[in-house]
Each structure stands twice: as C-alpha cells, then as structure tokens.
C-alpha cells in the first residue's frame, strides 16, 4: 500500500511516499481503509526527529475511512465509516485503529471533514473539560484562536458551556473567522497587548481559563490575564519553552493552577476513554452542524511535504488535510 | 488590653507592645480571651510591610483561648476552649474570631498545643487534600519537612492516606524528627541532590505529589522528581520567586499540574469551610494523639521580636508560640 515515511537527508528530513505492506492488526484493532488523514504539528516534530514517542515509521496520528476488517468487534462492522486517533500510520492507504477509540462519523460529515476532527477536538475537549474543568458561563482565553485546536475549542466552550470566549490571533481575517465560530472578544496580538485587552473585556477580573499554545513568551501576560483561582493549560510552546525570567509569586497570590498536557503520548486507555466521552457528548452537535470541523486546505497525499511546509507558515485557519483516495469528499 | 503592633523605625520595623481597646465583634464573631498565639512567616512579611492584605494593625493570624462572649452563637458558649484563624489580631489579650471557623480544642490538648494547630495544619490539609487530592498510598515529597507546615503535612499524609512520605531537611536532627512523625524516606538536601534521592526511593518513577516551599531554586529538580501526571503545590518561595532559566517542556511532557496557593488572603467563607472539614476529619486523630501539634519553643508575648528573630534563623522544628497568659500551658 502507499504510505508516507520520513527520509533522512543531509539538509533536513523530508517525507517520501513508499510502498509498504498493509499494517498488521492487533486483537483489539480495526483495519481501516483511509480516505483522509490530517496533518499535525507532532508529525512535523516527528519528521524532524524531535519527539521520541513515535514508533510507527509511517507518519500520521489520525485518520478517517471505512472499516475493511472489523476483527470481531462488537461495536463496528465492515463498511462502517470511522474516524479516530491512530498510533502512527495515518498517512497511508490502510491503517489500524484500536476499536475502543474509533468514533462513528456523523452522517452529515464527509470523510475529509471527519479527518479534521479527532486530534484537535479531542485535545480541545481534554484541555477545556477534563483538565481546566470549564464551568457554565465562565470566561476562557484561547490563544491562536484560528489554529486547529483553537477553532475546536471556541466551538466547544461556546456550545457546551455558553462560555465567554476571548481569542487572540495575528490577523483580522483569522479573528473574523473566530467570531463566526462564536468568539465574543477578538484580540489582534500584533496590534495591542492581549493582557490589556483581557483586563478591559473582563472588568479587570481576568479569565477563569487560559488555553496556551505559546508558553514562555506569554508567561507574564498570561499571569496578568488570569483570575484568582484560574486554570491555565499549557498545550504548546510555539513561543519557546525556556523561561529566561519569570516570577512565581503571581502563581501563589492568585492561586493559579497551571497544567501541562499533550495528547499523542497518552496511553491507549486514556485515548479510548476520551474518544468515548467525546462521541457521547458531541456527536449530536456535529450531526446538526452547531459544532463543525474546520478545514483550511486539502493536499493530495503525494504532496505531504507541501502540506507540512504550509503548516509551518502558520497561515492556515483550521485543519490541513491529506487526501488518500483521490476525488472523494 | 495588651497587644502587639508594628512600629516603623528607620533601620527596619520592630514589634511593640501597646495598650489597645478590646476589638469590636461583628455579628458573626466570637470574642476570645487569648491564651496562646503562634508566629507565622506571614507575620514577618507583614511586619516588614511586604504583604498588602493585612488590615488589622495588631499582628497574628491564629490564636487559641476561651470564648468570653459567644455573641448568640448556636455552636459555642462562654467558657468554650477554641482555636482558629483570625483576620489579624492574634498577638493580643483578646481577639475576635468568626464563629464559623472557630474549632473546638480537643480535650487532650493544652492551649499552647492548640495554638500550634490552625495555620499549619489547615495549610497542609488544604494543599494535600483540596489542591493535590492526595490519594491512598500515593507518594508525596514534602520539602522543609521539619517546618511547621512540613510537620503537619507528614502526619496528615501518613495517618489519613497511608502515603509514602519523602522529606527534605537540612540537618540530621530535623530528619530524625521527621521520621518520628512518620516520614519514610529522609533526604538531607545539603548532602545529596534530592532529585537523585527521589529517583532512587521511587524506582525512577517519581512522586505523585510535591509540597514545595522553596520555589525558583528547586524548579528543575522538582520537575525531575515528579511522576507523570503528578501534582505540585507551590506554597512558599523561600528559595526565591524569580526563575532565571527554566524549561516548560517537562510540564507538558509529564502532564504536571502546578498550583500556587496561600491561606491567609483567602476569603472568610473558604477558611470557614476548610476549618469545618478539618475539624470533622482530624479531631479524633488529635484527641487520641495519632496526629499531634509540634511546638519548638514558647516565647512570652513581650518577646515577640525575639520570636520573629528566632523564626528567621530557620532552626525551629515545628511551631513558635507566643504565651499571652503567663504560666498557663
């Protein structure tokens, strides 16, 4: 089968399409004919050799497709449309997906749309509800609002908790898109200090929850923006991971809870439980379109390198998708 | 009545005993004749003008004594022995104590012993159980094990959760005392890297919970010592609050929850709820001596300056007490 692996080159690793045998199922796996996969930053780190938890030589942590071998599953049959996290191997014609984390694709969604769901929606769900425990009508600051996880988090916070959603992004186009998804307060971080704008938007109370993809560069401003007792979840360090000078006192005086998290290296059991809860809680919203996946652009799988390069420009709004079966929506 | 206030001097503030009128009760307060009060670091910061939440000119955030005006309370009567947090005013012959956070003194304890309980035991209880949610037989690393909060935390973790308790301290005498209180693993931080010792004691798994009074200086070592998914509570910055270089990645890759907290500036309602739960859960243990307050030394209230100076030497094991009514135990 066609699949995408990493090829080491002297001037940096690139992706290469190769022919591999179809993957072998474990006793609890489904074999899925992949229609679409999606690109994630973890794939880029993996390509560059910067993460050590990838064991599958084929890239890709999520996919959407059709079950071709249900392997005795009581939940799925051959022909079922499924989406979900995979332990590597998404960028390929066939992938194995543990049955306990496969999610039925809502009828109203295409395979491409389904491929845009698992990683970012499960990450947003995990951070907002499992870690930050966002409550009804609380206030949440979502950095990188137009990113994959950002667009998912805006909708989940709004639709499931009626939260006041404050987003940051670096262009008017991105901010207007965030508003369409439900964001209440838009902050262009290139034009104003987001900390000042948050104070203004919250009557100097600060926010209950922060979703932070930025890390070191925003440390002081995030602490200035959070409410007493607020929960701050660190899910990315696009602004660096090295703090060169940071004050710990506000963590104490404001009783802040700062939690770091990642999804890809979590255990199989964790991913299964998260996927099940997400399916139970969010499927109806996806079915009727009140929550929707956001696709920026679809690349043919043979252009995986171009898809990675495009992600590194940070110009996307929502997900970057790889089309494995050409011509199918 | 006799009371202790801060007197500003050019070469630094000192404490002075003055004569003040007895404090006025609010509708929900008890008037307590203070037998003993206790010294806390927040008093020293207050004396130095470094905290801005103290509104009472008389120092002291906890006291033990006798109710002399129950003020219509349904829970307490004149003559009852009570201990508890006060909103300043502990270093005095009379103090007002909100009735909803006054705790009955267990029969087996003296007033001096009772004065050694509220601040450190409520802080340890709050951090271990409300914030870190320490579970049965988990592993906890308690820095400054011989400090007031440290000695309380060792006992609470051991008696209420059968935890594996690892402590750090700077002398053999302090460590041996921690062992008497129930600590399982003793680390002299002056003689070895505590991070190495923790790895050894936990088969390289790390600890579930860290109680950290040190802050910046221990950042890297605490991250090295914590288990995946561990909870780290920051309750002091004796080792500085300014991080000069720190890596945020381990917070993410180990899914660490870092929470800052303080007790004194918390709301009245918070203190009341905490005091009530502590009374319900811990009174029997105090009554039968399986958990006990630890007193290092008792100073007459006229020697409050000396008591503060003594605390700043960091040589105490357990609490430093002020005796207001002389000759009473």
XYZ file of C-alpha atoms in Angstrom:
658
model
C 0.000 0.000 0.000
C 1.000 3.601 -0.500
C 2.291 5.285 2.662
C 4.401 8.227 3.767
C 7.568 7.794 5.767
C 10.427 10.041 6.789
C 13.544 10.040 4.649
C 16.719 11.343 6.213
C 18.605 13.846 4.137
C 21.709 15.815 4.940
C 19.948 19.153 4.700
C 16.937 18.040 6.801
C 14.460 15.194 6.719
C 11.725 15.063 4.110
C 8.659 12.914 3.542
C 8.696 10.191 0.924
C 5.873 8.091 -0.495
C 6.734 4.398 -0.402
C 5.074 1.082 -0.894
C 4.595 -0.815 2.383
C 2.653 -3.942 3.266
C -0.701 -3.235 4.914
C -0.333 -2.939 8.712
C -0.967 -5.919 10.972
C -3.920 -5.762 13.292
C -3.627 -6.483 16.986
C -6.512 -8.390 18.634
C -8.411 -5.189 19.512
C -7.781 -3.273 16.287
C -9.884 -2.416 13.265
C -8.336 -2.304 9.813
C -9.420 0.940 8.176
C -9.172 1.919 4.517
C -8.084 5.515 4.918
C -9.926 8.149 2.881
C -8.380 11.190 4.519
C -5.732 11.852 7.157
C -4.765 15.161 8.757
C -1.522 16.994 9.413
C -0.474 17.830 12.971
C 2.472 19.659 14.469
C 3.506 16.460 16.167
C 4.047 14.997 12.652
C 6.439 17.826 11.849
C 8.336 17.311 15.103
C 8.393 13.602 14.353
C 9.760 14.241 10.853
C 12.479 16.410 12.351
C 13.358 13.717 14.868
C 12.331 15.875 17.839
C 9.893 13.559 19.548
C 10.816 10.172 20.832
C 7.421 8.540 21.301
C 6.673 7.734 17.660
C 7.279 4.050 16.970
C 5.441 3.661 13.674
C 7.651 4.544 10.681
C 4.572 5.793 8.818
C 3.541 9.291 9.897
C 0.100 10.454 10.998
C -1.834 10.316 14.280
C -5.405 10.463 12.969
C -7.459 9.243 10.066
C -10.969 8.848 8.686
C -12.063 5.989 6.470
C -14.011 2.777 6.103
C -13.694 -0.361 8.207
C -12.469 -3.175 5.949
C -11.834 -5.716 8.715
C -13.864 -5.365 11.920
C -11.810 -8.160 13.508
C -14.721 -9.454 15.581
C -15.577 -6.071 17.072
C -18.979 -5.852 18.719
C -19.176 -2.111 18.001
C -18.163 -1.889 14.349
C -18.799 -3.817 11.124
C -17.134 -3.845 7.742
C -18.211 -0.796 5.762
C -18.721 1.463 8.794
C -17.348 4.965 8.445
C -14.976 5.745 11.319
C -12.616 8.479 12.449
C -10.112 8.430 15.255
C -6.618 8.618 16.662
C -4.093 6.060 15.465
C -0.722 5.156 16.916
C 1.080 6.455 13.866
C 0.295 5.238 10.360
C -2.392 7.708 9.344
C -0.647 8.855 6.144
C -1.362 5.607 4.306
C -3.959 3.688 2.339
C -4.693 1.399 5.270
C -4.284 2.000 8.991
C -5.002 0.044 12.155
C -7.191 1.828 14.653
C -7.885 0.449 18.149
C -11.606 -0.346 18.136
C -12.144 1.241 21.555
C -11.192 4.659 20.278
C -12.756 4.550 16.813
C -15.610 7.051 16.539
C -18.544 6.684 14.120
C -18.533 9.501 11.565
C -21.723 11.587 11.835
C -23.871 11.085 8.732
C -23.780 14.723 7.760
C -19.981 14.813 7.518
C -17.665 13.842 4.658
C -14.512 11.814 5.213
C -12.398 14.953 4.763
C -14.435 16.745 7.440
C -14.200 13.720 9.709
C -10.422 13.627 9.377
C -10.366 17.199 10.668
C -11.966 16.175 13.967
C -10.089 13.690 16.192
C -6.788 15.317 17.195
C -7.921 18.918 17.605
C -11.379 18.292 19.011
C -10.172 15.651 21.453
C -7.319 17.946 22.516
C -9.688 20.869 22.997
C -12.178 18.657 24.845
C -9.480 17.218 27.098
C -7.998 20.614 27.981
C -11.256 22.520 28.447
C -13.291 19.916 30.280
C -11.003 17.252 31.788
C -8.109 19.497 32.805
C -9.446 23.052 33.162
C -12.935 21.850 34.168
C -14.535 24.811 32.407
C -17.874 25.623 34.039
C -21.093 27.078 32.675
C -20.692 30.714 31.578
C -17.094 31.003 32.718
C -14.624 33.082 30.734
C -11.925 31.451 28.619
C -8.947 32.969 26.806
C -7.982 30.899 23.757
C -4.672 31.792 22.183
C -4.156 31.006 18.493
C -7.920 31.042 18.067
C -7.733 30.247 14.350
C -5.496 27.205 14.791
C -6.882 23.699 14.595
C -7.272 23.298 18.353
C -8.331 26.942 18.681
C -11.243 26.609 16.252
C -12.370 23.441 18.019
C -12.033 24.998 21.486
C -14.043 28.119 20.597
C -16.990 25.987 19.498
C -16.840 23.511 22.386
C -16.573 26.276 25.006
C -19.436 28.186 23.437
C -21.826 25.365 22.614
C -21.280 23.148 25.645
C -20.693 25.771 28.392
C -22.037 29.053 26.984
C -18.649 30.470 27.983
C -17.473 33.995 27.265
C -14.783 33.264 24.668
C -11.843 35.631 24.208
C -9.432 34.793 21.397
C -6.090 36.051 20.190
C -4.853 35.802 16.608
C -2.481 37.666 14.345
C -4.764 38.880 11.525
C -8.190 40.387 11.037
C -9.168 37.536 8.740
C -8.398 34.976 11.439
C -10.239 37.000 14.080
C -13.356 37.384 11.923
C -13.371 33.630 11.393
C -13.166 33.124 15.159
C -16.187 35.393 15.544
C -18.152 33.246 13.084
C -17.374 30.242 15.265
C -18.722 32.055 18.329
C -15.850 34.036 19.849
C -17.077 37.058 21.819
C -13.921 39.144 22.157
C -11.276 39.375 19.430
C -7.709 40.456 20.169
C -5.116 41.056 17.477
C -1.952 40.394 19.459
C 0.121 42.216 16.846
C -1.770 45.447 17.454
C -2.331 45.504 21.205
C -1.172 43.830 24.404
C -3.571 40.948 24.911
C -3.203 41.357 28.665
C -4.554 44.911 28.496
C -7.394 43.832 26.218
C -8.325 40.983 28.585
C -8.439 43.361 31.552
C -10.757 45.613 29.598
C -13.015 42.789 28.439
C -13.351 41.305 31.922
C -13.711 44.450 34.019
C -10.218 43.793 35.360
C -11.340 40.405 36.734
C -9.285 38.278 34.390
C -10.351 34.978 32.840
C -11.222 31.682 34.501
C -9.366 29.528 31.992
C -6.483 30.027 29.549
C -5.610 27.664 26.693
C -1.988 28.422 25.987
C -0.105 27.202 22.917
C 2.616 29.784 23.276
C 4.497 29.118 26.523
C 7.465 31.168 27.639
C 6.826 34.329 25.659
C 3.372 34.806 27.212
C 4.206 33.807 30.816
C 3.844 37.237 32.426
C 0.897 38.296 30.302
C -0.983 35.078 30.972
C -0.477 35.513 34.708
C -1.696 39.092 34.405
C -4.761 37.892 32.483
C -5.912 35.098 34.764
C -8.478 35.393 37.520
C -7.824 34.412 41.115
C -8.175 30.648 41.211
C -7.950 30.416 37.419
C -6.839 27.344 35.476
C -4.184 27.702 32.824
C -3.473 24.809 30.477
C -0.196 24.680 28.591
C -0.594 22.674 25.381
C 2.137 24.125 23.204
C 5.327 26.140 23.312
C 5.256 27.915 19.946
C 6.720 30.942 21.770
C 9.540 28.929 23.278
C 9.841 26.621 26.269
C 12.730 28.411 28.011
C 11.725 30.979 30.591
C 14.551 33.493 30.896
C 12.987 35.492 33.700
C 9.663 34.712 35.265
C 8.053 35.479 38.576
C 6.420 32.635 40.512
C 4.692 34.900 43.060
C 1.536 35.529 40.997
C 1.012 31.752 40.806
C 0.711 31.804 44.607
C -1.027 35.114 45.188
C -3.649 34.353 42.528
C -3.930 30.638 43.418
C -3.328 29.682 39.806
C -3.404 26.092 38.567
C -1.026 25.601 35.639
C -1.231 22.206 33.941
C 0.847 20.976 31.039
C -0.522 18.374 28.684
C -0.010 16.556 25.404
C -2.376 14.121 23.710
C -0.262 11.977 21.375
C 1.949 10.286 24.018
C -1.026 9.471 26.302
C -1.911 5.844 26.953
C -4.260 3.790 24.794
C -6.745 3.631 27.681
C -6.738 7.415 28.053
C -7.393 7.944 24.361
C -10.168 5.359 24.371
C -11.949 6.989 27.315
C -11.583 10.457 25.837
C -12.874 9.323 22.433
C -15.882 7.579 24.000
C -16.863 10.596 26.080
C -16.408 12.945 23.140
C -18.620 10.731 20.952
C -21.300 10.599 23.630
C -21.305 14.346 24.297
C -20.564 15.947 20.934
C -21.982 13.691 18.172
C -25.402 15.370 18.152
C -23.816 18.815 17.858
C -21.685 17.611 14.946
C -24.689 15.943 13.301
C -26.756 19.106 13.307
C -23.830 21.405 12.498
C -23.797 23.522 15.650
C -20.222 22.321 16.056
C -18.275 21.766 12.862
C -14.786 20.756 11.776
C -12.806 23.500 10.085
C -10.744 22.653 7.017
C -8.264 25.116 5.627
C -6.910 23.163 2.703
C -6.713 19.638 1.311
C -3.485 18.288 -0.215
C -3.134 15.012 -2.126
C -1.125 12.548 -0.046
C 1.694 12.753 -2.607
C 2.126 16.389 -1.561
C 2.659 15.704 2.141
C 5.872 17.728 2.076
C 3.997 20.738 0.742
C 1.325 20.254 3.419
C 3.993 20.335 6.139
C 5.615 23.416 4.660
C 2.239 25.125 4.518
C 1.565 24.351 8.201
C 4.898 25.927 9.105
C 3.815 29.239 7.573
C 1.106 29.484 10.301
C -1.278 30.969 7.786
C -3.903 28.241 7.995
C -7.318 28.670 9.585
C -8.303 25.241 10.843
C -7.002 21.900 9.641
C -4.721 20.826 6.846
C -5.964 17.553 5.345
C -4.324 14.844 3.255
C -6.480 13.141 0.655
C -5.575 9.476 0.285
C -8.358 8.350 -2.027
C -8.495 10.983 -4.723
C -11.764 12.502 -5.790
C -13.674 11.544 -2.635
C -15.036 14.317 -0.455
C -5.697 45.228 76.517
C -2.123 44.315 75.770
C -1.394 43.799 72.083
C 1.494 43.758 69.631
C 1.688 46.156 66.707
C 4.334 47.108 64.190
C 6.424 50.202 64.911
C 8.211 51.785 61.994
C 11.877 52.528 62.619
C 14.466 53.881 60.258
C 16.604 50.754 60.425
C 13.631 48.401 59.931
C 10.287 47.813 61.572
C 10.029 46.204 65.003
C 7.215 44.905 67.142
C 5.971 46.939 70.088
C 3.599 46.006 72.911
C 0.879 48.596 73.295
C -2.384 49.057 75.111
C -5.368 48.908 72.776
C -9.108 48.710 73.408
C -10.538 45.209 73.083
C -11.591 44.501 69.470
C -15.194 45.022 68.383
C -17.165 41.968 67.370
C -19.072 41.767 64.113
C -22.445 39.967 64.185
C -20.928 36.553 63.430
C -17.843 36.812 65.655
C -16.852 35.306 68.964
C -14.798 37.310 71.448
C -11.926 35.119 72.602
C -9.618 35.642 75.566
C -6.340 34.590 74.004
C -4.134 32.178 75.963
C -1.606 31.500 73.217
C -0.977 32.758 69.699
C 1.550 31.480 67.137
C 4.145 33.066 64.896
C 3.922 32.690 61.117
C 6.070 33.849 58.236
C 3.203 35.976 57.024
C 3.558 37.970 60.296
C 7.188 38.662 59.476
C 6.302 39.756 55.939
C 3.555 41.893 57.417
C 5.975 43.486 59.888
C 8.322 44.282 57.025
C 5.487 45.845 55.042
C 5.713 43.216 52.312
C 2.147 41.992 52.213
C -0.771 44.206 51.442
C -3.689 42.133 52.666
C -3.261 42.744 56.414
C -5.816 45.283 57.617
C -5.632 44.730 61.371
C -2.860 46.782 62.994
C -2.387 44.025 65.578
C -0.331 41.096 64.220
C -1.196 37.420 64.307
C -3.356 35.162 62.135
C -4.217 32.422 64.651
C -4.972 32.021 68.322
C -6.204 29.620 70.999
C -8.184 30.699 74.051
C -11.519 30.841 75.814
C -14.786 32.241 74.499
C -15.743 35.210 76.687
C -18.645 36.423 74.527
C -20.398 33.836 72.355
C -22.486 36.609 70.755
C -25.567 34.441 70.286
C -23.674 31.637 68.540
C -25.518 28.327 68.340
C -22.246 26.414 68.202
C -20.250 27.948 71.058
C -20.851 29.132 74.620
C -18.894 31.310 77.008
C -16.071 29.292 78.531
C -15.564 27.029 75.497
C -11.962 26.424 74.508
C -11.431 27.340 70.849
C -8.635 27.598 68.329
C -8.703 29.077 64.883
C -7.653 31.522 62.213
C -8.275 35.211 62.891
C -8.201 38.131 60.474
C -5.207 39.642 62.246
C -5.205 40.436 65.959
C -3.882 37.161 67.365
C -0.993 38.726 69.284
C -3.273 40.230 71.942
C -5.174 39.516 75.142
C -8.486 39.444 73.275
C -9.234 38.617 69.660
C -12.367 38.332 67.549
C -12.757 35.029 65.744
C -15.503 34.378 63.186
C -17.699 31.721 64.812
C -17.920 29.673 61.599
C -14.205 28.972 61.612
C -13.614 28.535 65.351
C -12.610 24.943 66.128
C -13.201 23.247 69.495
C -9.896 22.388 71.165
C -9.578 18.614 71.654
C -9.697 17.802 75.402
C -6.271 16.221 75.414
C -4.542 19.360 74.162
C -3.294 22.427 76.056
C -3.888 25.950 74.795
C -0.250 26.178 73.678
C -0.625 22.966 71.670
C -3.903 24.194 70.226
C -2.283 27.461 69.105
C 0.196 25.363 67.128
C -2.575 23.819 65.005
C -4.690 26.140 62.836
C -2.381 27.801 60.317
C -0.015 24.931 59.587
C -2.496 22.070 59.787
C -5.122 23.876 57.720
C -2.456 24.810 55.159
C -1.194 21.227 54.997
C -4.757 19.897 54.793
C -5.691 22.358 52.041
C -2.615 21.626 49.943
C -2.568 17.832 50.346
C -6.259 17.107 50.062
C -8.085 20.022 48.430
C -5.434 21.014 45.917
C -3.183 17.994 45.312
C -6.007 15.496 46.014
C -3.547 13.036 47.547
C -4.876 9.506 47.191
C -4.469 6.402 49.340
C -0.882 5.104 49.342
C 0.397 7.664 46.866
C 3.899 9.084 47.225
C 4.469 12.644 48.449
C 7.649 14.709 48.579
C 7.499 17.264 51.403
C 10.216 19.905 51.343
C 11.179 21.576 54.623
C 9.826 18.552 56.462
C 10.667 19.964 59.885
C 8.898 23.275 59.302
C 5.512 23.980 60.795
C 3.576 23.023 57.664
C 6.040 20.198 56.986
C 5.485 18.501 60.356
C 1.717 18.799 59.893
C 1.822 17.505 56.318
C 3.913 14.432 57.192
C 1.365 13.340 59.773
C -1.727 14.084 57.681
C -0.322 12.288 54.629
C 0.682 9.287 56.713
C -2.325 8.956 59.010
C -5.102 9.868 56.565
C -3.753 8.390 53.307
C -1.061 5.896 54.343
C 1.145 7.742 51.835
C 4.811 7.046 51.232
C 6.307 10.235 52.684
C 9.658 11.540 51.430
C 11.028 14.613 53.210
C 13.910 17.003 52.735
C 15.564 18.969 55.525
C 18.972 20.479 56.217
C 20.094 18.603 59.341
C 20.128 15.095 60.783
C 18.237 16.303 63.846
C 15.425 17.642 61.703
C 15.328 14.474 59.594
C 15.174 12.209 62.625
C 12.284 14.230 63.944
C 10.503 13.809 60.606
C 10.986 10.062 60.930
C 9.340 10.106 64.360
C 6.345 11.797 62.778
C 6.110 9.053 60.155
C 8.363 10.057 57.254
C 9.598 7.037 55.280
C 12.495 8.483 53.293
C 14.821 11.173 54.665
C 16.888 13.399 52.383
C 19.492 15.836 53.659
C 19.487 18.351 50.811
C 22.852 19.684 51.938
C 24.485 16.321 51.416
C 22.884 14.992 48.258
C 20.763 16.087 45.315
C 17.201 15.460 46.436
C 16.237 14.710 42.820
C 18.692 11.795 42.725
C 17.492 10.523 46.088
C 13.853 10.685 44.964
C 14.640 8.704 41.815
C 16.288 6.077 43.960
C 13.475 5.921 46.501
C 10.767 5.608 43.839
C 12.429 3.217 41.391
C 12.793 6.147 38.997
C 9.011 6.632 38.953
C 8.981 9.987 40.731
C 6.418 11.153 43.280
C 2.699 11.765 42.841
C 2.644 14.976 44.869
C 5.173 17.661 45.834
C 4.681 20.246 48.573
C 7.084 22.994 47.645
C 8.013 25.873 49.948
C 11.158 26.706 48.008
C 10.130 27.871 44.527
C 12.620 29.004 41.905
C 15.743 27.290 43.217
C 14.102 23.841 43.072
C 12.236 24.217 39.738
C 14.292 21.785 37.669
C 14.767 19.287 40.466
C 11.080 19.249 41.312
C 10.217 18.599 37.664
C 12.790 15.810 37.615
C 11.258 14.344 40.796
C 7.600 14.311 39.814
C 5.739 11.421 38.258
C 3.821 11.653 35.009
C 0.520 13.311 35.907
C 1.880 14.466 39.271
C 0.533 17.417 41.276
C 2.965 20.013 42.536
C 1.756 22.624 45.014
C 3.733 25.820 45.472
C 3.136 27.260 48.943
C 6.293 29.263 49.528
C 9.231 30.831 47.741
C 11.955 30.609 50.380
C 14.362 29.825 47.515
C 13.299 32.859 45.516
C 10.372 33.622 43.248
C 12.373 34.662 40.180
C 13.095 31.926 37.681
C 16.194 32.874 35.730
C 16.150 29.923 33.380
C 13.546 27.244 33.433
C 12.221 24.782 30.913
C 8.454 24.462 30.455
C 8.646 21.294 28.328
C 8.631 18.835 31.255
C 5.373 20.400 32.487
C 3.837 19.273 29.184
C 5.631 16.012 28.585
C 4.933 14.823 32.158
C 1.408 16.318 32.299
C 2.263 18.125 35.515
C -0.257 20.182 37.448
C 1.441 23.071 39.276
C -0.784 25.037 41.628
C 0.155 28.056 43.709
C -1.657 28.797 46.935
C -1.688 30.914 50.070
C -4.036 30.591 53.038
C -4.047 33.974 54.793
C -5.532 36.069 51.956
C -8.297 33.530 51.249
C -11.924 34.519 51.800
C -13.803 34.125 55.101
C -16.037 31.515 53.506
C -13.051 29.472 52.325
C -11.475 29.497 55.774
C -14.749 28.529 57.398
C -15.272 25.558 55.075
C -11.687 24.404 55.495
C -11.847 24.687 59.297
C -15.123 22.755 59.444
C -13.836 19.920 57.291
C -10.577 19.733 59.203
C -12.477 19.550 62.498
C -14.736 16.794 61.184
C -11.900 14.707 59.741
C -8.983 15.242 62.114
C -10.376 15.865 65.639
C -10.381 12.181 66.595
C -6.774 11.788 65.485
C -5.767 14.825 67.551
C -7.759 13.585 70.524
C -6.012 10.235 70.615
C -2.589 11.639 69.719
C -2.033 9.861 66.395
C -1.692 13.347 64.951
C -0.119 15.985 67.169
C 0.892 19.611 67.033
C 4.622 20.220 67.184
C 5.940 23.062 69.331
C 9.532 24.154 69.071
C 9.578 26.953 71.609
C 7.288 29.251 73.563
C 8.076 32.952 73.995
C 6.236 35.374 76.296
C 4.237 37.817 74.204
C 6.541 40.624 75.367
C 9.322 38.862 73.484
C 7.569 38.818 70.103
C 10.596 40.450 68.479
C 12.816 37.655 69.719
C 10.293 35.097 68.467
C 10.418 36.625 64.988
C 14.215 36.730 65.001
C 14.269 33.097 66.059
C 11.958 32.101 63.170
C 14.272 33.835 60.731
C 17.160 31.577 61.787
C 15.195 28.591 60.300
C 16.413 26.421 63.168
C 12.976 25.609 64.572
C 11.337 22.207 64.376
C 7.624 22.874 64.382
C 5.841 25.942 65.700
C 6.973 29.021 67.583
C 4.330 30.018 70.110
C 3.556 33.252 71.957
C 2.253 32.938 75.512
C -0.262 35.657 76.292
C -1.463 34.438 79.695
C 1.709 33.572 81.535
C 2.068 30.334 83.410
C -0.691 28.510 81.558
C 0.180 25.506 79.496
